[in-house]
PDB file of C-alpha atoms and ligand atoms in Angstrom:
ATOM      1  CA  UNK A 107       0.052  -0.075   0.171  1.00 79.00           C
ATOM      2  CA  UNK A 108       1.243   3.448  -0.783  1.00 95.00           C
ATOM      3  CA  UNK A 109       0.154   7.173  -0.916  1.00 98.00           C
ATOM      4  CA  UNK A 110       0.636   8.283  -4.704  1.00 98.00           C
ATOM      5  CA  UNK A 111       2.094  11.943  -4.506  1.00 98.00           C
ATOM      6  CA  UNK A 112       2.873  14.180  -7.587  1.00 97.00           C
ATOM      7  CA  UNK A 113       6.325  13.038  -8.168  1.00 97.00           C
ATOM      8  CA  UNK A 114       6.580   9.774  -6.338  1.00 97.00           C
ATOM      9  CA  UNK A 115       4.806   7.268  -4.046  1.00 98.00           C
ATOM     10  CA  UNK A 116       5.122   7.189  -0.209  1.00 98.00           C
ATOM     11  CA  UNK A 117       4.974   3.499   1.023  1.00 98.00           C
ATOM     12  CA  UNK A 118       2.712   2.908   3.837  1.00 97.00           C
ATOM     13  CA  UNK A 119       4.264  -0.350   4.931  1.00 95.00           C
ATOM     14  CA  UNK A 120       4.932   1.138   8.341  1.00 97.00           C
ATOM     15  CA  UNK A 121       3.945   4.252  10.175  1.00 98.00           C
ATOM     16  CA  UNK A 122       4.771   7.523   8.509  1.00 98.00           C
ATOM     17  CA  UNK A 123       5.597  10.914  10.235  1.00 98.00           C
ATOM     18  CA  UNK A 124       4.282  14.471   8.865  1.00 98.00           C
ATOM     19  CA  UNK A 125       6.126  17.050  10.738  1.00 98.00           C
ATOM     20  CA  UNK A 126       4.379  20.420  11.447  1.00 98.00           C
ATOM     21  CA  UNK A 127       5.556  23.606  10.471  1.00 97.00           C
ATOM     22  CA  UNK A 128       3.287  26.448  11.301  1.00 94.00           C
ATOM     23  CA  UNK A 129       4.556  29.745   9.496  1.00 94.00           C
ATOM     24  CA  UNK A 130       2.065  31.711  11.663  1.00 89.00           C
ATOM     25  CA  UNK A 131       1.829  34.008  14.368  1.00 86.00           C
ATOM     26  CA  UNK A 132      -0.964  32.503  16.059  1.00 80.00           C
ATOM     27  CA  UNK A 133      -1.222  28.710  15.978  1.00 79.00           C
ATOM     28  CA  UNK A 134      -2.260  27.085  19.067  1.00 77.00           C
ATOM     29  CA  UNK A 135       0.842  25.235  20.258  1.00 78.00           C
ATOM     30  CA  UNK A 136       3.676  26.804  18.551  1.00 75.00           C
ATOM     31  CA  UNK A 137       2.346  30.435  17.574  1.00 71.00           C
ATOM     32  CA  UNK A 138       5.070  32.868  16.369  1.00 77.00           C
ATOM     33  CA  UNK A 139       8.000  30.141  16.850  1.00 81.00           C
ATOM     34  CA  UNK A 140       8.531  29.817  13.007  1.00 82.00           C
ATOM     35  CA  UNK A 141       6.746  33.022  11.856  1.00 82.00           C
ATOM     36  CA  UNK A 142       9.919  33.904  10.255  1.00 88.00           C
ATOM     37  CA  UNK A 143      10.649  31.832   7.004  1.00 91.00           C
ATOM     38  CA  UNK A 144      14.406  31.109   8.058  1.00 93.00           C
ATOM     39  CA  UNK A 145      13.481  29.775  11.219  1.00 94.00           C
ATOM     40  CA  UNK A 146      10.516  27.860   9.508  1.00 96.00           C
ATOM     41  CA  UNK A 147      12.820  26.332   6.885  1.00 97.00           C
ATOM     42  CA  UNK A 148      15.489  25.130   9.771  1.00 97.00           C
ATOM     43  CA  UNK A 149      12.672  23.690  11.907  1.00 97.00           C
ATOM     44  CA  UNK A 150      11.292  21.774   8.704  1.00 98.00           C
ATOM     45  CA  UNK A 151      14.837  20.451   8.091  1.00 98.00           C
ATOM     46  CA  UNK A 152      15.596  19.521  11.697  1.00 98.00           C
ATOM     47  CA  UNK A 153      12.099  17.513  11.798  1.00 98.00           C
ATOM     48  CA  UNK A 154      13.347  15.460   8.647  1.00 98.00           C
ATOM     49  CA  UNK A 155      16.745  14.960  10.462  1.00 98.00           C
ATOM     50  CA  UNK A 156      15.030  13.643  13.389  1.00 98.00           C
ATOM     51  CA  UNK A 157      12.934  10.940  11.323  1.00 98.00           C
ATOM     52  CA  UNK A 158       9.962  12.790   9.817  1.00 98.00           C
ATOM     53  CA  UNK A 159       8.875  11.337   6.424  1.00 98.00           C
ATOM     54  CA  UNK A 160       7.181  14.624   5.323  1.00 98.00           C
ATOM     55  CA  UNK A 161       6.607  18.000   6.278  1.00 98.00           C
ATOM     56  CA  UNK A 162       3.299  20.044   6.411  1.00 98.00           C
ATOM     57  CA  UNK A 163       3.597  23.841   6.109  1.00 98.00           C
ATOM     58  CA  UNK A 164       0.705  25.955   7.095  1.00 96.00           C
ATOM     59  CA  UNK A 165       0.381  29.931   6.892  1.00 95.00           C
ATOM     60  CA  UNK A 166      -3.050  30.145   8.443  1.00 94.00           C
ATOM     61  CA  UNK A 167      -4.194  29.129  11.900  1.00 89.00           C
ATOM     62  CA  UNK A 168      -7.189  26.705  12.221  1.00 86.00           C
ATOM     63  CA  UNK A 169      -7.371  26.856  15.853  1.00 81.00           C
ATOM     64  CA  UNK A 170     -11.173  27.304  17.382  1.00 77.00           C
ATOM     65  CA  UNK A 171     -11.765  30.993  16.738  1.00 76.00           C
ATOM     66  CA  UNK A 172      -8.978  31.956  14.387  1.00 79.00           C
ATOM     67  CA  UNK A 173      -9.347  35.045  12.057  1.00 80.00           C
ATOM     68  CA  UNK A 174      -8.677  34.231   8.767  1.00 85.00           C
ATOM     69  CA  UNK A 175      -5.446  35.282   6.419  1.00 92.00           C
ATOM     70  CA  UNK A 176      -5.861  36.821   3.126  1.00 95.00           C
ATOM     71  CA  UNK A 177      -4.207  35.014   0.266  1.00 96.00           C
ATOM     72  CA  UNK A 178      -1.440  37.539  -0.287  1.00 96.00           C
ATOM     73  CA  UNK A 179      -0.558  37.080   3.441  1.00 95.00           C
ATOM     74  CA  UNK A 180      -0.706  33.492   3.370  1.00 96.00           C
ATOM     75  CA  UNK A 181       1.119  33.391   0.033  1.00 96.00           C
ATOM     76  CA  UNK A 182       4.104  35.385   1.798  1.00 95.00           C
ATOM     77  CA  UNK A 183       4.080  32.998   4.657  1.00 95.00           C
ATOM     78  CA  UNK A 184       4.373  29.713   3.016  1.00 97.00           C
ATOM     79  CA  UNK A 185       5.989  30.113  -0.574  1.00 97.00           C
ATOM     80  CA  UNK A 186       9.566  30.734   0.658  1.00 97.00           C
ATOM     81  CA  UNK A 187       9.307  27.732   2.930  1.00 98.00           C
ATOM     82  CA  UNK A 188       7.726  25.417   0.671  1.00 98.00           C
ATOM     83  CA  UNK A 189      10.156  26.143  -2.136  1.00 98.00           C
ATOM     84  CA  UNK A 190      13.235  26.107   0.149  1.00 98.00           C
ATOM     85  CA  UNK A 191      12.140  22.648   1.917  1.00 98.00           C
ATOM     86  CA  UNK A 192      11.174  21.259  -1.559  1.00 98.00           C
ATOM     87  CA  UNK A 193      14.654  22.289  -2.911  1.00 98.00           C
ATOM     88  CA  UNK A 194      16.304  20.384  -0.131  1.00 98.00           C
ATOM     89  CA  UNK A 195      14.529  16.765  -1.210  1.00 98.00           C
ATOM     90  CA  UNK A 196      12.196  17.170   1.739  1.00 98.00           C
ATOM     91  CA  UNK A 197       8.355  16.010   0.828  1.00 98.00           C
ATOM     92  CA  UNK A 198       6.330  18.974   1.458  1.00 98.00           C
ATOM     93  CA  UNK A 199       2.503  19.169   2.005  1.00 98.00           C
ATOM     94  CA  UNK A 200       0.771  22.607   1.917  1.00 98.00           C
ATOM     95  CA  UNK A 201      -1.834  23.259   4.700  1.00 98.00           C
ATOM     96  CA  UNK A 202      -4.233  25.378   3.071  1.00 97.00           C
ATOM     97  CA  UNK A 203      -7.927  25.772   2.223  1.00 96.00           C
ATOM     98  CA  UNK A 204      -7.219  28.322  -0.460  1.00 97.00           C
ATOM     99  CA  UNK A 205      -6.910  27.320  -4.409  1.00 98.00           C
ATOM    100  CA  UNK A 206      -4.247  30.082  -5.053  1.00 98.00           C
ATOM    101  CA  UNK A 207      -1.837  28.965  -2.427  1.00 98.00           C
ATOM    102  CA  UNK A 208      -2.443  25.429  -3.256  1.00 98.00           C
ATOM    103  CA  UNK A 209      -1.574  26.214  -7.123  1.00 98.00           C
ATOM    104  CA  UNK A 210       1.530  28.287  -6.117  1.00 98.00           C
ATOM    105  CA  UNK A 211       2.566  25.652  -3.553  1.00 98.00           C
ATOM    106  CA  UNK A 212       2.486  22.944  -5.769  1.00 98.00           C
ATOM    107  CA  UNK A 213       4.322  24.760  -8.484  1.00 98.00           C
ATOM    108  CA  UNK A 214       7.024  25.591  -5.820  1.00 98.00           C
ATOM    109  CA  UNK A 215       7.458  21.895  -5.228  1.00 98.00           C
ATOM    110  CA  UNK A 216       4.956  20.872  -2.770  1.00 98.00           C
ATOM    111  CA  UNK A 217       3.696  17.173  -3.296  1.00 98.00           C
ATOM    112  CA  UNK A 218       0.384  17.199  -1.187  1.00 98.00           C
ATOM    113  CA  UNK A 219      -2.342  19.636  -0.255  1.00 98.00           C
ATOM    114  CA  UNK A 220      -3.810  19.027   3.008  1.00 98.00           C
ATOM    115  CA  UNK A 221      -7.204  20.953   2.998  1.00 97.00           C
ATOM    116  CA  UNK A 222      -8.828  20.958   6.333  1.00 96.00           C
ATOM    117  CA  UNK A 223     -12.125  21.743   4.592  1.00 96.00           C
ATOM    118  CA  UNK A 224     -11.921  18.394   2.620  1.00 96.00           C
ATOM    119  CA  UNK A 225     -11.567  20.085  -0.897  1.00 96.00           C
ATOM    120  CA  UNK A 226     -15.000  21.046  -0.531  1.00 95.00           C
ATOM    121  CA  UNK A 227     -14.152  24.092  -2.907  1.00 96.00           C
ATOM    122  CA  UNK A 228     -14.675  22.473  -6.612  1.00 97.00           C
ATOM    123  CA  UNK A 229     -11.778  24.446  -7.796  1.00 98.00           C
ATOM    124  CA  UNK A 230      -9.326  22.916  -5.357  1.00 98.00           C
ATOM    125  CA  UNK A 231     -10.696  19.425  -6.533  1.00 98.00           C
ATOM    126  CA  UNK A 232      -9.834  20.707 -10.192  1.00 98.00           C
ATOM    127  CA  UNK A 233      -6.433  21.745  -9.146  1.00 98.00           C
ATOM    128  CA  UNK A 234      -5.367  18.872  -7.191  1.00 97.00           C
ATOM    129  CA  UNK A 235      -6.560  16.689 -10.011  1.00 98.00           C
ATOM    130  CA  UNK A 236      -4.556  18.377 -12.731  1.00 98.00           C
ATOM    131  CA  UNK A 237      -1.279  18.641 -10.512  1.00 97.00           C
ATOM    132  CA  UNK A 238      -1.553  14.860  -9.792  1.00 98.00           C
ATOM    133  CA  UNK A 239      -0.820  15.862  -6.320  1.00 98.00           C
ATOM    134  CA  UNK A 240      -1.515  13.773  -2.985  1.00 98.00           C
ATOM    135  CA  UNK A 241      -4.436  14.983  -0.767  1.00 98.00           C
ATOM    136  CA  UNK A 242      -5.355  14.741   2.820  1.00 98.00           C
ATOM    137  CA  UNK A 243      -9.571  15.258   2.870  1.00 98.00           C
ATOM    138  CA  UNK A 244     -10.253  16.225   6.466  1.00 98.00           C
ATOM    139  CA  UNK A 245     -13.544  16.274   8.074  1.00 97.00           C
ATOM    140  CA  UNK A 246     -14.763  19.174  10.024  1.00 95.00           C
ATOM    141  CA  UNK A 247     -18.192  20.617  11.173  1.00 90.00           C
ATOM    142  CA  UNK A 248     -18.673  24.306  10.448  1.00 79.00           C
ATOM    143  CA  UNK A 249     -15.778  26.710  10.175  1.00 76.00           C
ATOM    144  CA  UNK A 250     -12.652  27.163  12.528  1.00 73.00           C
ATOM    145  CA  UNK A 251     -14.464  30.493  13.759  1.00 75.00           C
ATOM    146  CA  UNK A 252     -17.574  28.312  14.650  1.00 74.00           C
ATOM    147  CA  UNK A 253     -16.860  24.722  14.928  1.00 69.00           C
ATOM    148  CA  UNK A 254     -16.560  24.560  18.702  1.00 74.00           C
ATOM    149  CA  UNK A 255     -19.836  26.404  19.617  1.00 76.00           C
ATOM    150  CA  UNK A 256     -22.017  23.644  19.535  1.00 80.00           C
ATOM    151  CA  UNK A 257     -21.201  20.510  17.419  1.00 86.00           C
ATOM    152  CA  UNK A 258     -23.936  18.000  17.081  1.00 89.00           C
ATOM    153  CA  UNK A 259     -23.970  14.398  15.730  1.00 94.00           C
ATOM    154  CA  UNK A 260     -26.356  11.479  15.721  1.00 93.00           C
ATOM    155  CA  UNK A 261     -23.665   9.158  15.351  1.00 96.00           C
ATOM    156  CA  UNK A 262     -20.318  10.858  15.160  1.00 97.00           C
ATOM    157  CA  UNK A 263     -18.393   7.886  13.630  1.00 98.00           C
ATOM    158  CA  UNK A 264     -21.142   7.047  10.970  1.00 97.00           C
ATOM    159  CA  UNK A 265     -21.585  10.836   9.865  1.00 97.00           C
ATOM    160  CA  UNK A 266     -17.794  11.273   9.733  1.00 97.00           C
ATOM    161  CA  UNK A 267     -17.091   8.570   7.818  1.00 98.00           C
ATOM    162  CA  UNK A 268     -20.047   9.108   5.423  1.00 97.00           C
ATOM    163  CA  UNK A 269     -18.857  12.842   5.008  1.00 97.00           C
ATOM    164  CA  UNK A 270     -15.109  11.643   4.199  1.00 98.00           C
ATOM    165  CA  UNK A 271     -16.413   8.888   1.786  1.00 97.00           C
ATOM    166  CA  UNK A 272     -18.634  11.484   0.023  1.00 97.00           C
ATOM    167  CA  UNK A 273     -15.718  14.273  -0.389  1.00 97.00           C
ATOM    168  CA  UNK A 274     -13.344  11.465  -1.554  1.00 98.00           C
ATOM    169  CA  UNK A 275     -15.796  10.360  -4.125  1.00 98.00           C
ATOM    170  CA  UNK A 276     -16.194  14.161  -5.236  1.00 98.00           C
ATOM    171  CA  UNK A 277     -12.402  14.330  -5.541  1.00 98.00           C
ATOM    172  CA  UNK A 278     -11.885  11.220  -7.746  1.00 98.00           C
ATOM    173  CA  UNK A 279     -14.935  12.426  -9.867  1.00 98.00           C
ATOM    174  CA  UNK A 280     -12.950  15.626 -10.497  1.00 98.00           C
ATOM    175  CA  UNK A 281     -10.080  13.410 -11.716  1.00 98.00           C
ATOM    176  CA  UNK A 282      -8.053  12.802  -8.411  1.00 98.00           C
ATOM    177  CA  UNK A 283      -6.407   9.231  -8.422  1.00 98.00           C
ATOM    178  CA  UNK A 284      -7.955   7.154  -5.795  1.00 98.00           C
ATOM    179  CA  UNK A 285      -4.451   6.367  -4.473  1.00 98.00           C
ATOM    180  CA  UNK A 286      -3.707   9.805  -3.898  1.00 98.00           C
ATOM    181  CA  UNK A 287      -6.542  10.364  -1.501  1.00 98.00           C
ATOM    182  CA  UNK A 288      -5.987   9.773   2.136  1.00 98.00           C
ATOM    183  CA  UNK A 289      -8.806  11.062   4.849  1.00 98.00           C
ATOM    184  CA  UNK A 290      -8.412  12.509   8.509  1.00 98.00           C
ATOM    185  CA  UNK A 291     -11.256  12.527  11.011  1.00 98.00           C
ATOM    186  CA  UNK A 292     -10.174  16.066  12.135  1.00 97.00           C
ATOM    187  CA  UNK A 293      -9.820  15.385  15.717  1.00 97.00           C
ATOM    188  CA  UNK A 294     -10.971  18.640  17.563  1.00 95.00           C
ATOM    189  CA  UNK A 295     -12.592  20.344  14.364  1.00 94.00           C
ATOM    190  CA  UNK A 296     -16.254  20.654  15.521  1.00 93.00           C
ATOM    191  CA  UNK A 297     -16.170  17.767  17.869  1.00 95.00           C
ATOM    192  CA  UNK A 298     -16.785  17.673  21.762  1.00 95.00           C
ATOM    193  CA  UNK A 299     -14.307  15.570  23.789  1.00 96.00           C
ATOM    194  CA  UNK A 300     -17.000  12.564  23.577  1.00 97.00           C
ATOM    195  CA  UNK A 301     -17.044  12.869  19.782  1.00 97.00           C
ATOM    196  CA  UNK A 302     -13.227  12.720  19.664  1.00 98.00           C
ATOM    197  CA  UNK A 303     -13.128   9.739  21.894  1.00 98.00           C
ATOM    198  CA  UNK A 304     -15.603   8.043  19.858  1.00 98.00           C
ATOM    199  CA  UNK A 305     -13.521   8.471  16.618  1.00 98.00           C
ATOM    200  CA  UNK A 306     -10.208   7.515  18.323  1.00 98.00           C
ATOM    201  CA  UNK A 307     -11.925   4.202  19.576  1.00 97.00           C
ATOM    202  CA  UNK A 308     -12.943   3.665  15.741  1.00 97.00           C
ATOM    203  CA  UNK A 309     -10.357   4.702  13.608  1.00 97.00           C
ATOM    204  CA  UNK A 310     -10.675   1.448  11.876  1.00 95.00           C
ATOM    205  CA  UNK A 311     -14.258   2.590  10.397  1.00 96.00           C
ATOM    206  CA  UNK A 312     -13.537   6.171   9.478  1.00 96.00           C
ATOM    207  CA  UNK A 313     -11.272   5.567   6.361  1.00 94.00           C
ATOM    208  CA  UNK A 314     -13.289   3.406   3.948  1.00 92.00           C
ATOM    209  CA  UNK A 315     -10.935   2.674   0.897  1.00 93.00           C
ATOM    210  CA  UNK A 316      -8.385   5.313   1.902  1.00 98.00           C
ATOM    211  CA  UNK A 317      -5.767   5.236   4.322  1.00 98.00           C
ATOM    212  CA  UNK A 318      -6.155   7.533   7.446  1.00 98.00           C
ATOM    213  CA  UNK A 319      -4.183  10.341   8.678  1.00 98.00           C
ATOM    214  CA  UNK A 320      -4.392  11.338  12.194  1.00 98.00           C
ATOM    215  CA  UNK A 321      -3.736  14.933  13.637  1.00 98.00           C
ATOM    216  CA  UNK A 322      -4.060  14.490  17.539  1.00 98.00           C
ATOM    217  CA  UNK A 323      -0.542  16.018  18.202  1.00 98.00           C
ATOM    218  CA  UNK A 324      -0.834  18.451  21.262  1.00 97.00           C
ATOM    219  CA  UNK A 325      -4.745  18.994  20.985  1.00 97.00           C
ATOM    220  CA  UNK A 326      -6.823  20.241  23.547  1.00 96.00           C
ATOM    221  CA  UNK A 327      -8.520  16.792  24.566  1.00 97.00           C
ATOM    222  CA  UNK A 328      -5.112  16.516  26.257  1.00 98.00           C
ATOM    223  CA  UNK A 329      -6.283  19.326  28.403  1.00 97.00           C
ATOM    224  CA  UNK A 330      -9.476  17.917  29.017  1.00 97.00           C
ATOM    225  CA  UNK A 331      -8.429  14.249  29.874  1.00 97.00           C
ATOM    226  CA  UNK A 332      -5.217  15.015  31.627  1.00 98.00           C
ATOM    227  CA  UNK A 333      -5.287  18.760  32.874  1.00 98.00           C
ATOM    228  CA  UNK A 334      -2.283  19.623  30.533  1.00 98.00           C
ATOM    229  CA  UNK A 335      -2.890  23.176  29.956  1.00 97.00           C
ATOM    230  CA  UNK A 336       0.433  24.094  28.068  1.00 97.00           C
ATOM    231  CA  UNK A 337       0.217  22.278  24.554  1.00 96.00           C
ATOM    232  CA  UNK A 338       4.137  22.194  24.576  1.00 96.00           C
ATOM    233  CA  UNK A 339       3.557  19.798  27.483  1.00 97.00           C
ATOM    234  CA  UNK A 340       1.407  17.292  25.733  1.00 98.00           C
ATOM    235  CA  UNK A 341       3.850  15.382  23.629  1.00 98.00           C
ATOM    236  CA  UNK A 342       4.009  12.257  25.905  1.00 98.00           C
ATOM    237  CA  UNK A 343       0.133  11.999  25.952  1.00 98.00           C
ATOM    238  CA  UNK A 344       0.113  12.493  22.218  1.00 98.00           C
ATOM    239  CA  UNK A 345       2.667   9.902  21.596  1.00 98.00           C
ATOM    240  CA  UNK A 346       0.655   7.669  23.534  1.00 98.00           C
ATOM    241  CA  UNK A 347      -2.205   8.082  21.512  1.00 98.00           C
ATOM    242  CA  UNK A 348      -0.292   7.640  18.341  1.00 98.00           C
ATOM    243  CA  UNK A 349       0.658   4.109  19.718  1.00 98.00           C
ATOM    244  CA  UNK A 350      -2.944   3.283  20.133  1.00 98.00           C
ATOM    245  CA  UNK A 351      -3.843   4.575  16.698  1.00 98.00           C
ATOM    246  CA  UNK A 352      -1.126   2.293  15.213  1.00 98.00           C
ATOM    247  CA  UNK A 353      -2.951  -0.667  16.793  1.00 96.00           C
ATOM    248  CA  UNK A 354      -6.154   0.797  15.442  1.00 95.00           C
ATOM    249  CA  UNK A 355      -4.735   0.580  11.729  1.00 96.00           C
ATOM    250  CA  UNK A 356      -3.424   4.245  11.312  1.00 98.00           C
ATOM    251  CA  UNK A 357      -0.337   4.414   9.410  1.00 98.00           C
ATOM    252  CA  UNK A 358       0.201   8.288   8.749  1.00 98.00           C
ATOM    253  CA  UNK A 359       0.254  10.971  11.825  1.00 98.00           C
ATOM    254  CA  UNK A 360       0.609  14.586  11.483  1.00 98.00           C
ATOM    255  CA  UNK A 361       2.842  15.541  14.658  1.00 98.00           C
ATOM    256  CA  UNK A 362       4.965  18.522  16.380  1.00 98.00           C
ATOM    257  CA  UNK A 363       7.579  16.251  18.162  1.00 98.00           C
ATOM    258  CA  UNK A 364       9.342  13.642  16.098  1.00 98.00           C
ATOM    259  CA  UNK A 365      11.384  11.984  18.770  1.00 98.00           C
ATOM    260  CA  UNK A 366       8.486  10.870  21.032  1.00 98.00           C
ATOM    261  CA  UNK A 367       6.272  10.254  18.187  1.00 98.00           C
ATOM    262  CA  UNK A 368       8.882   7.878  16.351  1.00 98.00           C
ATOM    263  CA  UNK A 369       9.715   5.731  19.668  1.00 98.00           C
ATOM    264  CA  UNK A 370       5.563   5.386  19.927  1.00 98.00           C
ATOM    265  CA  UNK A 371       5.245   4.286  16.297  1.00 98.00           C
ATOM    266  CA  UNK A 372       8.330   2.155  16.523  1.00 98.00           C
ATOM    267  CA  UNK A 373       6.755   0.478  19.646  1.00 98.00           C
ATOM    268  CA  UNK A 374       3.504  -0.038  18.561  1.00 98.00           C
ATOM    269  CA  UNK A 375       4.628  -1.068  14.930  1.00 98.00           C
ATOM    270  CA  UNK A 376       6.958  -3.871  16.549  1.00 98.00           C
ATOM    271  CA  UNK A 377       3.520  -5.188  18.137  1.00 97.00           C
ATOM    272  CA  UNK A 378       1.591  -5.028  15.073  1.00 97.00           C
ATOM    273  CA  UNK A 379       4.395  -6.813  12.964  1.00 96.00           C
ATOM    274  CA  UNK A 380       4.609  -9.664  15.651  1.00 96.00           C
ATOM    275  CA  UNK A 381       0.899 -10.741  15.004  1.00 89.00           C
ATOM    276  CA  UNK A 382       1.047 -13.720  12.583  1.00 84.00           C
TER     277      UNK A 382
HETATM  278  N1  LIG B 226      -4.911  19.952  12.826  1.00 59.78           N
HETATM  279  C1  LIG B 226      -4.169  21.242  12.656  1.00 59.78           C
HETATM  280  C2  LIG B 226      -4.224  21.917  11.245  1.00 59.78           C
HETATM  281  N2  LIG B 226      -4.140  21.275  10.336  1.00 59.78           N
HETATM  282  N3  LIG B 226      -4.438  19.020   9.125  1.00 59.78           N
HETATM  283  C3  LIG B 226      -5.065  17.886   9.103  1.00 59.78           C
HETATM  284  N4  LIG B 226      -5.254  16.872   8.131  1.00 59.78           N
HETATM  285  N5  LIG B 226      -5.391  17.299  10.443  1.00 59.78           N
HETATM  286  C4  LIG B 226      -5.403  17.971  11.592  1.00 59.78           C
HETATM  287  O1  LIG B 226      -6.038  17.364  12.650  1.00 59.78           O
HETATM  288  C5  LIG B 226      -5.088  19.409  11.623  1.00 59.78           C
HETATM  289  C6  LIG B 226      -4.343  19.759  10.312  1.00 59.78           C
HETATM  290  C7  LIG B 226      -4.529  22.049  13.940  1.00 59.78           C
HETATM  291  O2  LIG B 226      -3.049  22.049  14.438  1.00 59.78           O
HETATM  292  P1  LIG B 226      -1.884  22.820  14.435  1.00 59.78           P
HETATM  293  O3  LIG B 226      -1.410  23.040  12.978  1.00 59.78           O
HETATM  294  O4  LIG B 226      -0.839  22.606  15.444  1.00 59.78           O
HETATM  295  O5  LIG B 226      -2.558  24.357  14.795  1.00 59.78           O
HETATM  296  P2  LIG B 226      -2.940  25.697  14.082  1.00 59.78           P
HETATM  297  O6  LIG B 226      -4.400  25.304  13.044  1.00 59.78           O
HETATM  298  O7  LIG B 226      -3.344  26.312  14.992  1.00 59.78           O
HETATM  299  O8  LIG B 226      -1.959  26.227  13.171  1.00 59.78           O
END
């Protein structure tokens, strides 16, 4: 099994780590640390050195209540970082919901579009299809401004799985190769703690025909469950959840801290492989 990207295939015969580079002043866990392009590029290269298989570059925070960023501003933030990392041979994903940003990032060497709205914009679907990029289709209820106000589901696992199935189908209809699509339940995006836990306990049911990518790193469910206020102190909990998700069949993880994630992934993977 592999994930077909623009110029190569990323094999998913073991867990893979997508390191996070937020080129933003306001991301929830590391806002402002890598807002300077030089610092962001250095951070991306460090993540790869530590064992990241690919790097996700984002220029707009999606934390609950975040203000939207304009196209020009987002391009200024991400393009130099995408171009510099791609030039170093890094597999780069661009975390954006804007077709203009996706197009420019793909031209600058990005291999993947990570769209937290799940390619809901038809122009984004056409762009991804034309470039033959890989794509992450994530589930979100509402928008970052409104999503945590009062999320409601009858059955969160069924609804998220059906929504991802529908959006993946639309992408494929627009010409995206099925092997280029991975799906993501969108932990924390329009979900209560109970919704997040239900999804984490049923990860084998959310992907359908597509591999699942999980983004749970440093998220606020660790504050709710364990009382850890400071996001940078949530890496141990994030790694524990990662290991459990490997046992649940997930092979792709969007993470902040590579060291703890790699240890967790290797331990869980050794257990998976030991099964006949
Ligand atoms: N989570 C965040 C951003 N992008 N993309 C995918 N596919 N899955 C996720 O779970 C996901 C995502 C939020 O985390 P972070 O980038 O650390 O913060 P911010 O959005 O505030 O920049």
